[in-house]
Tab-separated table of C-alpha atoms and ligand atoms in Angstrom:
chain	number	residue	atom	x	y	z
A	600	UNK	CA	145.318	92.642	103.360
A	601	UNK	CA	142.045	92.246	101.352
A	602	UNK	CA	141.701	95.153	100.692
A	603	UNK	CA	145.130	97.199	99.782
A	604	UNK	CA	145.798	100.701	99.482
A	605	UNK	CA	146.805	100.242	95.384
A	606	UNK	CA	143.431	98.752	95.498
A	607	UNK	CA	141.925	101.853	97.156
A	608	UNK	CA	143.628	104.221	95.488
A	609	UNK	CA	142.674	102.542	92.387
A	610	UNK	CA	138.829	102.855	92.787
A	611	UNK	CA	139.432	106.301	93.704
A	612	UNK	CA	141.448	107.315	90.566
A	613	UNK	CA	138.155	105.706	88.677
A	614	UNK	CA	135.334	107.626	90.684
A	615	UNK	CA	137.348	110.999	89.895
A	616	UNK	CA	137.913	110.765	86.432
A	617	UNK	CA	133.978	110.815	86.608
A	618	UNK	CA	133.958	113.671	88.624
A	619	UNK	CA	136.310	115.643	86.714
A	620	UNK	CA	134.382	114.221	83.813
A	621	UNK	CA	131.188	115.935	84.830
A	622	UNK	CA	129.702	112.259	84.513
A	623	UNK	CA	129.077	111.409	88.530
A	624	UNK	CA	125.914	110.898	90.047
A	625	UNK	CA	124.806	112.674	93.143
A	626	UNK	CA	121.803	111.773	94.741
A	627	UNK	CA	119.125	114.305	96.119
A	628	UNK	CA	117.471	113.581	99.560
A	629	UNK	CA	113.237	114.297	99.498
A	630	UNK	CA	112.294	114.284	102.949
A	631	UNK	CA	108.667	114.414	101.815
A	632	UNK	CA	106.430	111.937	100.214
A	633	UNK	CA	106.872	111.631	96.169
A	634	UNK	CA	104.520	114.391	94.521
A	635	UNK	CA	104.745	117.236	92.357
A	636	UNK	CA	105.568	119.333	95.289
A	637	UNK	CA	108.423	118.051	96.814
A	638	UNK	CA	111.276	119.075	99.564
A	639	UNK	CA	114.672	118.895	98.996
A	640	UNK	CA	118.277	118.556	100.593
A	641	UNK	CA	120.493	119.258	98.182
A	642	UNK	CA	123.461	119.245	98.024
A	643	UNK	CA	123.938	117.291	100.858
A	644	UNK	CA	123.901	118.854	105.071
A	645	UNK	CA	121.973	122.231	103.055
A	646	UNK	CA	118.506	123.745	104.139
A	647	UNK	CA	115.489	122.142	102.980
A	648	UNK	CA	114.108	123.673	99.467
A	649	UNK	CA	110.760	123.066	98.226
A	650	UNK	CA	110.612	122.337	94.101
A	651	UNK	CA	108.231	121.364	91.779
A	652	UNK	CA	109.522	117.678	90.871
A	653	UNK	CA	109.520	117.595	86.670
A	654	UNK	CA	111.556	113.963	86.813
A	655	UNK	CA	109.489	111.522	88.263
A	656	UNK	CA	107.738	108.555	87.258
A	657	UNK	CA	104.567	109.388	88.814
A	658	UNK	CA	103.073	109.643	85.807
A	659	UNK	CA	99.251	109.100	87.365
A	660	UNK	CA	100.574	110.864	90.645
A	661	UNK	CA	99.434	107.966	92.338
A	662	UNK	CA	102.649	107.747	94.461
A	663	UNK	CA	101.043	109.404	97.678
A	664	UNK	CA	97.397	108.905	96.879
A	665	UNK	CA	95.472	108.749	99.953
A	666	UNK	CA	93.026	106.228	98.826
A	667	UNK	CA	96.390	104.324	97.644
A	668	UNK	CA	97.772	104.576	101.292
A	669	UNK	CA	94.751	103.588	103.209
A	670	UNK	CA	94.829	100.783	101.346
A	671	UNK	CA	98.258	99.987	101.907
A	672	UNK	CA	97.772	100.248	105.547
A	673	UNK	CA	94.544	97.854	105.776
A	674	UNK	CA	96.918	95.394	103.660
A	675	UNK	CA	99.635	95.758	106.577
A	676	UNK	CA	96.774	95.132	109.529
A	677	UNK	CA	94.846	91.848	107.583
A	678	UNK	CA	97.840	90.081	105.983
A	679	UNK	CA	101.044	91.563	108.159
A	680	UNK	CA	104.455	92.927	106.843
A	681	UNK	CA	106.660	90.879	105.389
A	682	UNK	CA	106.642	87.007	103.447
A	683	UNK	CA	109.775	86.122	104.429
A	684	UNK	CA	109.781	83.845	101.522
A	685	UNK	CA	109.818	83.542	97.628
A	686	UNK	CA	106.310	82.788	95.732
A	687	UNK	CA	106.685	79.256	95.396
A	688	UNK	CA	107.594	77.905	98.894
A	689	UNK	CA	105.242	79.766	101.037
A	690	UNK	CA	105.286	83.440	99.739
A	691	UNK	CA	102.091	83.351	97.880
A	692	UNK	CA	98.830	85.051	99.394
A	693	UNK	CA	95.534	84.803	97.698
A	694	UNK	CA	96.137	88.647	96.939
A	695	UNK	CA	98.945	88.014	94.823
A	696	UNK	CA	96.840	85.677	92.831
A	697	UNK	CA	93.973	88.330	92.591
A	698	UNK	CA	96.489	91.001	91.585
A	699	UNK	CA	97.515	88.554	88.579
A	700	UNK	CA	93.739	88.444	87.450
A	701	UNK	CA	93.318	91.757	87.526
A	702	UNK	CA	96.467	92.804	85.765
A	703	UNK	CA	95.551	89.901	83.042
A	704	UNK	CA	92.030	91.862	82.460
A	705	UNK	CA	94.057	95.300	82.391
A	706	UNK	CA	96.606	94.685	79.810
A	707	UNK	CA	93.871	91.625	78.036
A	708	UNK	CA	96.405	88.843	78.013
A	709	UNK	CA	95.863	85.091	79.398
A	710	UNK	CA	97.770	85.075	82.017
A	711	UNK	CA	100.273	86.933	84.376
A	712	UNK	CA	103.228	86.576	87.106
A	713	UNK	CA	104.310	88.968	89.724
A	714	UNK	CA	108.302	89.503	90.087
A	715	UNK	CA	110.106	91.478	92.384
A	716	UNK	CA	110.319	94.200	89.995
A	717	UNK	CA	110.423	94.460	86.556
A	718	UNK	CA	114.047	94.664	85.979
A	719	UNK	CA	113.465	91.271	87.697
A	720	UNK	CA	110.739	89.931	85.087
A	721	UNK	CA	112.989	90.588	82.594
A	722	UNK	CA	116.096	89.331	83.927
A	723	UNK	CA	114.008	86.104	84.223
A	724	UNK	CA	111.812	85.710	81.175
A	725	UNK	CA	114.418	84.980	78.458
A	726	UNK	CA	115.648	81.927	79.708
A	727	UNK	CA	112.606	80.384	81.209
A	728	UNK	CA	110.460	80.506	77.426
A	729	UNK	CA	113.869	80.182	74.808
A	730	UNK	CA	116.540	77.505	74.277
A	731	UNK	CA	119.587	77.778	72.200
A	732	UNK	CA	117.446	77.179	69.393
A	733	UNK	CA	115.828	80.173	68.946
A	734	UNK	CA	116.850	83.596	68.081
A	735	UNK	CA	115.852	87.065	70.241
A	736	UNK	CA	115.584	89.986	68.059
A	737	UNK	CA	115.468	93.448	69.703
A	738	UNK	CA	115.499	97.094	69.496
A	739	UNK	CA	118.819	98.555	69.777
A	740	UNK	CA	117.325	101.127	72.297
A	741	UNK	CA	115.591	98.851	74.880
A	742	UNK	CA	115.927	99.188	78.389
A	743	UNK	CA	119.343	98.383	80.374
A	744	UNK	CA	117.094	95.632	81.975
A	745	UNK	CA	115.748	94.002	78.625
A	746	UNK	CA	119.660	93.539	77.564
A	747	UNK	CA	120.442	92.152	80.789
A	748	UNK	CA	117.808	89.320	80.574
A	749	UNK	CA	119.378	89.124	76.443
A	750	UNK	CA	122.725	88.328	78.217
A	751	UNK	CA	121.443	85.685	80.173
A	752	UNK	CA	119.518	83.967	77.769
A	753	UNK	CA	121.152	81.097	75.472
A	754	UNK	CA	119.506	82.039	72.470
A	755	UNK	CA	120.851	83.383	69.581
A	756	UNK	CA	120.839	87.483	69.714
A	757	UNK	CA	120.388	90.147	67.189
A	758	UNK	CA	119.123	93.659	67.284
A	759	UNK	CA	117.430	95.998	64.452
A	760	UNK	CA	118.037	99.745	64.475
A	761	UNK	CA	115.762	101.628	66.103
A	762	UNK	CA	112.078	101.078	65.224
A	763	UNK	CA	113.235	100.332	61.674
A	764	UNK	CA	110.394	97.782	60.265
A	765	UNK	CA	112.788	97.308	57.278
A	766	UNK	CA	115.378	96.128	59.550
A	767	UNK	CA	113.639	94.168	61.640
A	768	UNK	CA	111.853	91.957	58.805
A	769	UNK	CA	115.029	91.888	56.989
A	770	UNK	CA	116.060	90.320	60.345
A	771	UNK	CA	113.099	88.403	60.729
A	772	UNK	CA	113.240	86.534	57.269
A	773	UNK	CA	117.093	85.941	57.895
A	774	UNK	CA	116.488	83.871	60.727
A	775	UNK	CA	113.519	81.255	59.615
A	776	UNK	CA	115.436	78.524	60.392
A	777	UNK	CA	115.604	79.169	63.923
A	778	UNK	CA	112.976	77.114	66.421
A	779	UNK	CA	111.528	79.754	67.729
A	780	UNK	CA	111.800	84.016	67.505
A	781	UNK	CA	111.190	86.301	69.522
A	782	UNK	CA	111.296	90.334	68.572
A	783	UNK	CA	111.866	92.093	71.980
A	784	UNK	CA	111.239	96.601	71.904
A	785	UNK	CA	109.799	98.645	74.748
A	786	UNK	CA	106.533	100.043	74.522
A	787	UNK	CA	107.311	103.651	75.483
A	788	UNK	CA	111.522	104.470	74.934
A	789	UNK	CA	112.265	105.804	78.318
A	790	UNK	CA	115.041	108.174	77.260
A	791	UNK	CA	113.222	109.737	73.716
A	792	UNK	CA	109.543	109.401	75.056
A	793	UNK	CA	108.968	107.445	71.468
A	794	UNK	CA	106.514	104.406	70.757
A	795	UNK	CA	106.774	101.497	69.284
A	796	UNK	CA	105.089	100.679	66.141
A	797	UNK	CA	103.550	97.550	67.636
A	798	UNK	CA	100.800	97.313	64.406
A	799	UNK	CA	103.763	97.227	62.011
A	800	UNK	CA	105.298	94.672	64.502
A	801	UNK	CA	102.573	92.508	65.251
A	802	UNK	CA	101.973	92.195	61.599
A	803	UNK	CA	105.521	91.374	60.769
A	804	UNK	CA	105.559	88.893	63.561
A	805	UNK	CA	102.760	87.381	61.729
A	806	UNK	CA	104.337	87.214	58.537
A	807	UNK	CA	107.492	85.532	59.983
A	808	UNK	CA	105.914	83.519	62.389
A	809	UNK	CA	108.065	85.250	65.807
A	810	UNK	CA	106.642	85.885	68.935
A	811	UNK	CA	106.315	89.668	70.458
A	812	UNK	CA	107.491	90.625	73.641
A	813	UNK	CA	106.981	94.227	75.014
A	814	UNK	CA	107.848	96.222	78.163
A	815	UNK	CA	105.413	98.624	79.097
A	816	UNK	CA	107.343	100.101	82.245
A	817	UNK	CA	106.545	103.748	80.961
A	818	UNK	CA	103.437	103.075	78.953
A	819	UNK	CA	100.804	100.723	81.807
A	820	UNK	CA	98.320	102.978	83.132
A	821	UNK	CA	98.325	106.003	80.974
A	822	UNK	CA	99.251	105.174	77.183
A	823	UNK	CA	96.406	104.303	75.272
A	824	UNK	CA	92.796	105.615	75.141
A	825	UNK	CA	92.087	104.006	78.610
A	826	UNK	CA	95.418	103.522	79.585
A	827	UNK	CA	95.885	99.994	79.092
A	828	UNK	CA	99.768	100.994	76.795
A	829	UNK	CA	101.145	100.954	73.813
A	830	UNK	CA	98.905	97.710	72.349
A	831	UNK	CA	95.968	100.049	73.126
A	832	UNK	CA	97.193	103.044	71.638
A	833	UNK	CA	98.198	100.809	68.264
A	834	UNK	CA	94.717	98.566	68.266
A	835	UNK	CA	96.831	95.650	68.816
A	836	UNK	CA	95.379	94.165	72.379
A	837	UNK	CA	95.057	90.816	72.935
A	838	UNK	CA	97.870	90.244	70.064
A	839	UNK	CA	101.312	90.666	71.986
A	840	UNK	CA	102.434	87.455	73.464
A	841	UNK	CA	104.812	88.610	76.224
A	842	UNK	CA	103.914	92.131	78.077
A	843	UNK	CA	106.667	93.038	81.021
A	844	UNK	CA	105.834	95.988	83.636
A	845	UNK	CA	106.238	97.584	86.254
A	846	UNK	CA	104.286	98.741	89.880
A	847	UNK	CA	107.333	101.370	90.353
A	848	UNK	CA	106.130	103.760	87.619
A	849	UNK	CA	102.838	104.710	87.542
A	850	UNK	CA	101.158	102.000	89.179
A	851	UNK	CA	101.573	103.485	92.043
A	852	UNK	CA	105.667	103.598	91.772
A	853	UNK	CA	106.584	101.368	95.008
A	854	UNK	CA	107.710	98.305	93.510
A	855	UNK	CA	106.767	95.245	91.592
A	856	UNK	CA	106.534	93.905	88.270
A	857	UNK	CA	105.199	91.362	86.110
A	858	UNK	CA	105.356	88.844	83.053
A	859	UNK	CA	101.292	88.753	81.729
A	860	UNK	CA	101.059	86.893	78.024
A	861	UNK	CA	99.961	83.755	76.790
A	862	UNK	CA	99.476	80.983	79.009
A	863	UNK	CA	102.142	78.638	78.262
A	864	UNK	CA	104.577	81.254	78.636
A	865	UNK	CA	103.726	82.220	82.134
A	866	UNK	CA	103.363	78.977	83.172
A	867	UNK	CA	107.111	78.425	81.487
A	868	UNK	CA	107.891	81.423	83.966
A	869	UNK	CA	106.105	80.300	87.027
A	870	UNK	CA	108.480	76.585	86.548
A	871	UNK	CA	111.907	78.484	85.548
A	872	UNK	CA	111.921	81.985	85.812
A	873	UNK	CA	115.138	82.692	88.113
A	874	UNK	CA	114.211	85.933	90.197
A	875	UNK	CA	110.617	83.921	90.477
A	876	UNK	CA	111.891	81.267	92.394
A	877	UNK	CA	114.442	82.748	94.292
A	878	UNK	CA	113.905	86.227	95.171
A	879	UNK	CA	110.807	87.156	97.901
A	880	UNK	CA	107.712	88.016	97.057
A	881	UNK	CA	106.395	91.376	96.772
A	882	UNK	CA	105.261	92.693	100.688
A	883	UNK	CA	101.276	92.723	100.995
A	884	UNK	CA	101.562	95.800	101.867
A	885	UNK	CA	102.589	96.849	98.490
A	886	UNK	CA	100.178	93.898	96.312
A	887	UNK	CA	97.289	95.708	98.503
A	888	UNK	CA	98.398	99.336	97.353
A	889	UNK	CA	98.677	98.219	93.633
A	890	UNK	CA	95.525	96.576	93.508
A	891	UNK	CA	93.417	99.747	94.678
A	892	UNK	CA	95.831	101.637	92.019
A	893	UNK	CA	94.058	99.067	89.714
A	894	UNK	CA	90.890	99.846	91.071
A	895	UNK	CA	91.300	103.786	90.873
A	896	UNK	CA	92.366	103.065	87.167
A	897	UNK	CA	89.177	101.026	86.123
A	898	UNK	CA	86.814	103.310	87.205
A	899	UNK	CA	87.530	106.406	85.535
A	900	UNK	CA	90.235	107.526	83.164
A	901	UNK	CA	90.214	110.924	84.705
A	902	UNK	CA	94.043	111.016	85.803
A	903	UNK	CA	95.624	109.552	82.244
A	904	UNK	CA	93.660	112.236	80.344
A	905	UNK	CA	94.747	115.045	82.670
A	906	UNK	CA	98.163	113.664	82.433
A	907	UNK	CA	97.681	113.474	78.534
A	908	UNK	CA	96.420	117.679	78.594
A	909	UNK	CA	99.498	118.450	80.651
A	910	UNK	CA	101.933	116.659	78.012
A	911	UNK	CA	100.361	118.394	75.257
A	912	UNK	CA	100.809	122.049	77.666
A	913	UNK	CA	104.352	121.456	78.466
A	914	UNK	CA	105.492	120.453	75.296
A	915	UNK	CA	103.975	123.012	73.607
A	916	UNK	CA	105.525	125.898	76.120
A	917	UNK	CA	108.789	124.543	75.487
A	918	UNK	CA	108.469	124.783	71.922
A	919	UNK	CA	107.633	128.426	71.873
A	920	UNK	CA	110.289	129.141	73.966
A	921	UNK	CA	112.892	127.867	71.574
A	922	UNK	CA	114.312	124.539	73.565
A	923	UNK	CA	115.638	121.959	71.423
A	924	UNK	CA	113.155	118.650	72.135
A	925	UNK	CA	112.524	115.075	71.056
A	926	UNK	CA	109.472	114.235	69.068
A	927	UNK	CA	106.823	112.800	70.645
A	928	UNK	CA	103.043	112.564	72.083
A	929	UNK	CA	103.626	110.770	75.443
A	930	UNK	CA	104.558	112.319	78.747
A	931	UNK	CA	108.502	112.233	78.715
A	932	UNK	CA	109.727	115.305	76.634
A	933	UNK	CA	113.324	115.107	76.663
A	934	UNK	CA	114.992	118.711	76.728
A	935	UNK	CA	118.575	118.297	74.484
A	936	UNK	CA	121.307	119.892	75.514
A	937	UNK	CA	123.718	117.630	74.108
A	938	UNK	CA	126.425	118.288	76.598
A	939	UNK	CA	126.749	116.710	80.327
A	940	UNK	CA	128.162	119.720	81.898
A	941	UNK	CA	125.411	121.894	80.143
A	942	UNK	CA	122.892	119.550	81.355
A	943	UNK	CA	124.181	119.761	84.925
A	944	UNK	CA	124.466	123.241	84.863
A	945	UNK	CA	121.258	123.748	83.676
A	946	UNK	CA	119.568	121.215	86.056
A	947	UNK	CA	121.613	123.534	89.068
A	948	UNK	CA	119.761	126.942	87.343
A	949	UNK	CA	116.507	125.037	87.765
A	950	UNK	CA	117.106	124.136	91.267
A	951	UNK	CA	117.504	127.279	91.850
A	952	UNK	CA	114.211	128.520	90.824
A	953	UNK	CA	112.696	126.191	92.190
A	954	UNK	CA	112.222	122.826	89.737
A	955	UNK	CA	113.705	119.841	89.928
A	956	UNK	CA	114.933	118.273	86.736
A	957	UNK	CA	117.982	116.062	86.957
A	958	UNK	CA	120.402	116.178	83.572
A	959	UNK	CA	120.864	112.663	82.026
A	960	UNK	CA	124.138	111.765	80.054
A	961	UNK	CA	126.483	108.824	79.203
A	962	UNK	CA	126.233	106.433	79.830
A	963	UNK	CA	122.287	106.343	80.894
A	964	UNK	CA	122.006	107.890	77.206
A	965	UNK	CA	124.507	108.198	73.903
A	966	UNK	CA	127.558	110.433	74.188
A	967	UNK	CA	126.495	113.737	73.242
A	968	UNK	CA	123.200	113.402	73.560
A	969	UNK	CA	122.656	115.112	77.444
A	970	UNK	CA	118.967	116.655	78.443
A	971	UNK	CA	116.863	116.793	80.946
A	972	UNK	CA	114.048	114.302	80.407
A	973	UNK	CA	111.080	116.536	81.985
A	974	UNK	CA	107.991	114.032	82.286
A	975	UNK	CA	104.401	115.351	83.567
A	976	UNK	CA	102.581	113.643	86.026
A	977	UNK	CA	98.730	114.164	86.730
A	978	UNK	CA	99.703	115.153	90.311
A	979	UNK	CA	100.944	118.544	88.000
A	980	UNK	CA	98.235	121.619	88.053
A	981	UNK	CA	98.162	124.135	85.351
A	982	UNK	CA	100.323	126.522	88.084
A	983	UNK	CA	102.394	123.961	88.829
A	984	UNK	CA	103.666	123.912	84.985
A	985	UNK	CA	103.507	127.527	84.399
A	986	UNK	CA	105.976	127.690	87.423
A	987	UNK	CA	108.429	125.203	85.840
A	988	UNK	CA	108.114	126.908	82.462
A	989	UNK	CA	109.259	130.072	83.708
A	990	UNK	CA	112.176	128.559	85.464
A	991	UNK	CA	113.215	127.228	82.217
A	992	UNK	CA	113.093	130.048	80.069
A	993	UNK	CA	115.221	131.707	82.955
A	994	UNK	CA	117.788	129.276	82.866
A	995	UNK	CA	118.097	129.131	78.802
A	996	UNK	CA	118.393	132.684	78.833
A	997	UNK	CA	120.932	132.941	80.869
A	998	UNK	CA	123.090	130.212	79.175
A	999	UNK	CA	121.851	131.397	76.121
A	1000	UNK	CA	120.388	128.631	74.158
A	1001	UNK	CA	116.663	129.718	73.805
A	1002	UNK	CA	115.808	129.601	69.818
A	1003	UNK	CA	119.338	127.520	69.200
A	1004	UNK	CA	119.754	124.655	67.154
A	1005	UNK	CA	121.436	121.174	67.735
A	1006	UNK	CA	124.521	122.898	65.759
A	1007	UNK	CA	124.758	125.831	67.573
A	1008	UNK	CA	124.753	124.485	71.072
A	1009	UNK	CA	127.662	122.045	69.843
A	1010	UNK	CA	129.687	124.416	68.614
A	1011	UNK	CA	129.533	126.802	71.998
A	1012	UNK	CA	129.733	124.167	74.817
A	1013	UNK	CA	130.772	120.604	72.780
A	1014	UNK	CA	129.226	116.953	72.804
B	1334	PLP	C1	111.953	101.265	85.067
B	1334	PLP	C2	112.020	100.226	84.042
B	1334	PLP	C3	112.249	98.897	84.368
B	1334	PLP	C4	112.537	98.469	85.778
B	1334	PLP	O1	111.418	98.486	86.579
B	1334	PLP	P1	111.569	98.117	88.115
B	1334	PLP	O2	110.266	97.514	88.465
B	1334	PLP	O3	111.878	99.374	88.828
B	1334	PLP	O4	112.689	97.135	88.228
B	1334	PLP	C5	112.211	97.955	83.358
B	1334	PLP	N1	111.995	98.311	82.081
B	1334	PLP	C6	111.801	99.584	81.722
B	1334	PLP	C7	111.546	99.918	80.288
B	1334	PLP	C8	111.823	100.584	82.692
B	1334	PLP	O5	111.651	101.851	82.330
C-alpha cells in the first residue's frame, strides 16, 4: 500500500498538534465579489454573515470595479479565454506586450516581463541575471517568495538585519570581490506595513557598486505621491535596477506579476527565467482587466489619496483607543497582540460584530509576535471605518487589553 495507515496516522498527529496549537488555518468562504462589504460562511455549512472586510489587499478597491470588469469581459469576447500555452511558444498576444509598455512607463524603468504571478517573478529572477559569482544580499524580513527565488539561485547569499544601512554596507564592502551584487528588500514589509529606505540604499549601492532589486507587491499603485511605490515616495525613480510586482494586490488583485528594470536584465529573464518559459501565460481576460486598472490609475490619483486619508483615520482611531500598533504611514497597520490564541480570539469577537480581520501568527510572522494586520482599502467609506472601529474597541474591552502595553498583554495571555 502507497499509502499506509502509519503514514496516515502520521500526517494526522502533525495537523493536530497545530490545532491544539492554536496555529491551523481555516479558510472563510465569500460568496460575494471582493469589496469592503463582503458575505461570509464561516465557519463552514453556517448562515451567510455580511462584514466589513479589514484584511484584504484591495488596497485601490479595484477588485470589483465595474469599469475593471467590463473590460475584462470585452478582453474575453476579442481575444477568447484561455492561451493554452507559455509566453514564448505561442502564449504571447500583442496585449501582453502593451501591458509591458505601460507598466515600464508606470514604475519608469526600461523594460518589463509578465509572470504568472509574482511569487513566480521572483522564483525566476535570481537565477536568470546571477551566477555563482556573485553575491545576493537581502533583508532579513523579505517576502516568503523573495527567499524562495534566494534558494534557487547559485549565488552566494547573505542577509542584513532589518533595514539596517550599517549592516548592509558593512555587508556591501565585505563582499567587493564578488562579480556582481545584488541587495534584494521589499518595498512595503507586508507583515509591519514599514518602507524601505531605498535613498539610503540606492546611494549605498552606488558606493559599492551592487545592483538594487525591489518588490513592490504592497507598494504599486498607491505608495508614492502618484502611486508609482516606494522609489516614488523616496525620489529614487528611474534608479532601481530590478522592480518585482504584482496584479493580485492592488492592481486589480486577480493575478499576475512582473520583472520591469534595466534592459539587459529583462532580456536575461525573457532567455532564462524558469516560471517564464514554462508556466502559461496570464489569461487575456485578466492582461485586459489590468491594463484598464492602469488606465484608471493614470488618469487621476483620486483612489490612492482616499486610500492614503483612510490610513491616516484608522490608525489614528486605534491609537486613541489604546491598541498596541506598528509604526508606520502606509495602509497595513498591524494590531499586536502578541499571542496566536489572543489573535484568534479576537479575530472571532470581530466576526461577531461584524468585521472581518483574520489573526496572523507563526509561522506567517515571528513567534510571539500575533496581530491582526488591518489594511484600508479605498473601496472603505468614512462609515465603513467607524463601523470597524467600534467593533474593535468592543472586542479589546472585553478581553481587556485597551490602553495595555506589549508587557502587560504578555504577562496575562503569553507569547
Ligand atoms: C503577495 C506578494 C507576492 C506574491 O504575489 P502573487 O502575484 O500573488 O504571487 C510577492 N511578494 C510580495 C512582497 C507579496 O506581498
Amino acid at each position: 500500500m502507497s499509502y499506509s495507515e502509519k503514514t496516515r496516522a502520521m500526517y494526522q498527529g502533525v495537523l493536530q498538534g497545530l490545532m491544539d496549537a492554536g496555529l491551523l488555518k481555516q479558510e472563510r468562504y465569500i460568496h460575494s465579489p471582493q469589496a469592503a462589504d463582503i458575505e461570509v460562511e464561516f465557519p463552514s455549512g453556517s448562515s451567510l454573515k455580511k462584514v466589513i472586510n479589514m484584511c484584504a489587499n484591495n488596497y485601490l478597491g479595484l477588485s470589483s470595479h465595474p469599469e475593471v470588469i467590463k473590460a475584462a469581459h470585452a478582453g474575453l469576447d476579442s481575444r477568447g479565454y484561455g492561451m493554452s500555452s507559455v509566453r514564448f511558444i505561442c502564449g504571447t498576444q500583442d496585449i501582453h506586450r502593451e501591458l509591458e509598455h505601460i507598466v515600464t512607463k508606470f514604475l519608469g524603468t526600461e523594460d518589463t516581463i509578465l509572470f504568472p504571478s509574482c511569487m513566480d517573478a521572483n522564483a525566476g529572477v535570481f537565477e536568470a541575471i546571477l551566477t555563482k559569482d556573485d553575491v545576493m544580499i537581502s533583508d532579513r524580513l523579505v517576502h516568503a517568495s523573495l527567499i524562495d527565488g534566494i534558494r534557487l539561485c547559485s549565488a552566494m547569499q547573505d542577509t542584513f538585519k532589518h533595514s539596517d544601512m550599517a549592516h548592509l554596507e558593512q555587508k556591501l564592502a565585505m563582499h567587493q570581490d564578488r562579480r556582481l551584487r545584488l541587495v534584494i528588500t521589499d518595498g512595503v514589509f507586508s507583515m509591519d506595513g514599514d518602507t524601505a529606505k531605498l535613498d539610503e540604499m540606492v546611494a549605498l549601492c552606488r558606493k559599492y557598486d551592487a545592483m538594487l532589486l525591489v518588490d513592490e507587491s504592497h507598494a504599486s499603485g498607491f505608495i508614492g505621491k502618484t502611486g508609482r511605490g516606494t522609489h516614488e515616495k523616496y525620489g529614487v525613480v528611474g534608479e532601481i535596477d530590478v522592480i518585482t510586482t504584482t496584479f493580485g494586490k492592488a492592481l486589480g488583485g486577480a493575478t499576475g506579476g512582473c520583472v520591469s528594470g534595466r534592459k539587459e536584465l529583462v532580456d536575461m529573464c525573457r532567455q532564462k527565467a524558469r516560471p517564464y518559459l514554462f508556466s502559461n501565460s496570464i489569461a487575456p481576460v485578466i492582461v485586459e482587466g489590468v491594463l484598464k486598472v492602469f488606465e484608471i490609475l493614470n488618469a487621476s490619483t483620486e483612489r490612492r489619496d482616499k486610500l492614503e486619508w483612510n490610513a491616516a483615520y484608522w490608525r489614528k482611531g486605534l491609537q486613541e483607543a489604546g491598541f498596541v500598533l506598528k509604526e508606520g504611514d502606509t495602509p497595513i497597520v498591524p494590531v499586536m497582540l502578541f499571542n496566536a490564541k489572543l489573535a484568534q480570539d479576537f479575530s472571532r469577537l470581530l466576526y461577531e460584530e461584524g468585521v472581518y480581520a483574520v489573526g496572523f501568527f507563526f509561522p506567517v510572522v515571528p513567534q510571539g509576535q500575533a496581530r491582526l494586520r488591518t489594511q484600508l482599502s479605498a473601496g472603505h467609506d468614512k462609515h465603513h471605518l467607524d463601523k470597524a472601529l467600534g467593533a474593535f474597541v468592543k472586542a479589546g474591552q472585553k478581553l481587556d487589553i485597551l490602553g495595555k502595553s506589549r508587557q502587560e498583554i504578555i504577562d496575562r495571555f503569553g507569547m
